[in-house]
PDB file of C-alpha atoms in Angstrom:
ATOM      1  CA  UNK A  12      91.419  61.222 121.823  1.00 44.00           C
ATOM      2  CA  UNK A  13      87.627  60.989 121.621  1.00 54.00           C
ATOM      3  CA  UNK A  14      87.814  59.714 118.027  1.00 55.00           C
ATOM      4  CA  UNK A  15      90.216  56.894 118.997  1.00 56.00           C
ATOM      5  CA  UNK A  16      87.858  55.856 121.783  1.00 56.00           C
ATOM      6  CA  UNK A  17      84.970  55.701 119.271  1.00 55.00           C
ATOM      7  CA  UNK A  18      87.053  53.592 116.876  1.00 59.00           C
ATOM      8  CA  UNK A  19      87.702  51.025 119.613  1.00 64.00           C
ATOM      9  CA  UNK A  20      84.061  50.987 120.816  1.00 76.00           C
ATOM     10  CA  UNK A  21      82.643  47.487 120.201  1.00 78.00           C
ATOM     11  CA  UNK A  22      79.063  48.828 120.408  1.00 84.00           C
ATOM     12  CA  UNK A  23      79.263  51.212 117.454  1.00 84.00           C
ATOM     13  CA  UNK A  24      76.778  50.590 114.602  1.00 89.00           C
ATOM     14  CA  UNK A  25      77.683  47.895 112.109  1.00 89.00           C
ATOM     15  CA  UNK A  26      76.675  47.004 108.552  1.00 92.00           C
ATOM     16  CA  UNK A  27      76.948  43.598 106.902  1.00 93.00           C
ATOM     17  CA  UNK A  28      79.050  43.291 103.742  1.00 93.00           C
ATOM     18  CA  UNK A  29      79.009  40.306 101.413  1.00 95.00           C
ATOM     19  CA  UNK A  30      81.797  39.653  98.939  1.00 94.00           C
ATOM     20  CA  UNK A  31      82.515  36.721  96.652  1.00 96.00           C
ATOM     21  CA  UNK A  32      86.032  35.287  96.536  1.00 95.00           C
ATOM     22  CA  UNK A  33      87.475  32.172  94.965  1.00 97.00           C
ATOM     23  CA  UNK A  34      87.479  29.194  97.334  1.00 97.00           C
ATOM     24  CA  UNK A  35      91.270  28.942  97.238  1.00 97.00           C
ATOM     25  CA  UNK A  36      91.581  32.558  98.430  1.00 97.00           C
ATOM     26  CA  UNK A  37      89.221  31.839 101.331  1.00 97.00           C
ATOM     27  CA  UNK A  38      91.261  28.728 102.170  1.00 97.00           C
ATOM     28  CA  UNK A  39      94.433  30.833 102.157  1.00 97.00           C
ATOM     29  CA  UNK A  40      92.761  33.393 104.411  1.00 97.00           C
ATOM     30  CA  UNK A  41      91.761  30.616 106.821  1.00 97.00           C
ATOM     31  CA  UNK A  42      95.331  29.311 106.878  1.00 97.00           C
ATOM     32  CA  UNK A  43      96.829  32.760 107.545  1.00 97.00           C
ATOM     33  CA  UNK A  44      94.186  33.530 110.184  1.00 97.00           C
ATOM     34  CA  UNK A  45      94.985  30.295 112.025  1.00 97.00           C
ATOM     35  CA  UNK A  46      98.716  31.066 111.914  1.00 97.00           C
ATOM     36  CA  UNK A  47      97.985  34.431 113.555  1.00 96.00           C
ATOM     37  CA  UNK A  48      95.791  32.878 116.243  1.00 96.00           C
ATOM     38  CA  UNK A  49      92.606  34.371 114.816  1.00 96.00           C
ATOM     39  CA  UNK A  50      89.268  32.592 114.941  1.00 93.00           C
ATOM     40  CA  UNK A  51      88.702  32.612 111.182  1.00 94.00           C
ATOM     41  CA  UNK A  52      88.945  34.405 107.882  1.00 96.00           C
ATOM     42  CA  UNK A  53      86.335  37.041 108.789  1.00 95.00           C
ATOM     43  CA  UNK A  54      88.539  38.358 111.571  1.00 95.00           C
ATOM     44  CA  UNK A  55      91.570  38.453 109.253  1.00 96.00           C
ATOM     45  CA  UNK A  56      89.628  40.289 106.543  1.00 96.00           C
ATOM     46  CA  UNK A  57      88.450  42.873 109.103  1.00 93.00           C
ATOM     47  CA  UNK A  58      92.088  43.281 110.178  1.00 94.00           C
ATOM     48  CA  UNK A  59      93.281  43.728 106.581  1.00 96.00           C
ATOM     49  CA  UNK A  60      90.513  46.223 105.768  1.00 95.00           C
ATOM     50  CA  UNK A  61      91.119  48.172 108.970  1.00 92.00           C
ATOM     51  CA  UNK A  62      94.858  48.378 108.360  1.00 94.00           C
ATOM     52  CA  UNK A  63      94.492  49.454 104.709  1.00 94.00           C
ATOM     53  CA  UNK A  64      91.694  51.885 105.550  1.00 93.00           C
ATOM     54  CA  UNK A  65      93.787  53.545 108.253  1.00 92.00           C
ATOM     55  CA  UNK A  66      96.684  53.911 105.808  1.00 92.00           C
ATOM     56  CA  UNK A  67      94.470  55.428 103.117  1.00 91.00           C
ATOM     57  CA  UNK A  68      92.745  57.774 105.566  1.00 90.00           C
ATOM     58  CA  UNK A  69      96.137  58.959 106.800  1.00 90.00           C
ATOM     59  CA  UNK A  70      97.183  59.602 103.181  1.00 89.00           C
ATOM     60  CA  UNK A  71      93.901  61.352 102.453  1.00 89.00           C
ATOM     61  CA  UNK A  72      94.357  63.613 105.431  1.00 89.00           C
ATOM     62  CA  UNK A  73      97.881  64.336 104.238  1.00 88.00           C
ATOM     63  CA  UNK A  74      96.611  65.169 100.733  1.00 86.00           C
ATOM     64  CA  UNK A  75      98.444  62.283  99.083  1.00 70.00           C
ATOM     65  CA  UNK A  76      95.536  59.913  98.395  1.00 57.00           C
ATOM     66  CA  UNK A  77      95.003  60.902  94.768  1.00 64.00           C
ATOM     67  CA  UNK A  78      98.635  60.191  93.902  1.00 65.00           C
ATOM     68  CA  UNK A  79      98.576  56.810  95.683  1.00 62.00           C
ATOM     69  CA  UNK A  80      95.251  55.884  94.083  1.00 61.00           C
ATOM     70  CA  UNK A  81      96.669  56.568  90.623  1.00 64.00           C
ATOM     71  CA  UNK A  82      99.602  54.272  91.404  1.00 64.00           C
ATOM     72  CA  UNK A  83      97.358  51.550  92.830  1.00 67.00           C
ATOM     73  CA  UNK A  84      94.954  51.795  89.889  1.00 64.00           C
ATOM     74  CA  UNK A  85      97.814  51.425  87.417  1.00 64.00           C
ATOM     75  CA  UNK A  86      99.088  48.385  89.308  1.00 64.00           C
ATOM     76  CA  UNK A  87      95.584  46.845  89.364  1.00 62.00           C
ATOM     77  CA  UNK A  88      95.131  47.541  85.651  1.00 62.00           C
ATOM     78  CA  UNK A  89      98.435  45.790  84.944  1.00 62.00           C
ATOM     79  CA  UNK A  90      97.332  42.803  87.015  1.00 57.00           C
ATOM     80  CA  UNK A  91      93.987  42.441  85.236  1.00 55.00           C
ATOM     81  CA  UNK A  92      95.555  42.884  81.795  1.00 60.00           C
ATOM     82  CA  UNK A  93      97.940  40.040  82.624  1.00 57.00           C
ATOM     83  CA  UNK A  94      94.978  37.849  83.623  1.00 56.00           C
ATOM     84  CA  UNK A  95      96.112  37.606  87.243  1.00 56.00           C
ATOM     85  CA  UNK A  96      92.910  38.654  89.012  1.00 56.00           C
ATOM     86  CA  UNK A  97      91.464  36.580  91.797  1.00 59.00           C
TER      87      UNK A  97
END
C-alpha cells in the first residue's frame, strides 16, 4: 500500500518533458480534454501517459511486455510505412 500512496503524492519530484506535436493533434487534445472536464491538453496527456504506463508496467511485471512491445512495434512500423504518422 505504501507504493500506491507514493504514486498519489502530489509532492513527489517532477521533471519537465517537451514534445512536439502537429497543431491539429494539440487542438484535438484540447477538444477531448474539454469534453472530459479537464483544464487543458497537458492534463489529458498526463492521464494518457499514466494509463498506458500503468498497463505496460503491469505487463512487464507479468513478463508479457516483450511480446506486447513486438506487437506494438509492428503496428507502428505499419503505420509509418503507410505514411500515417502524426
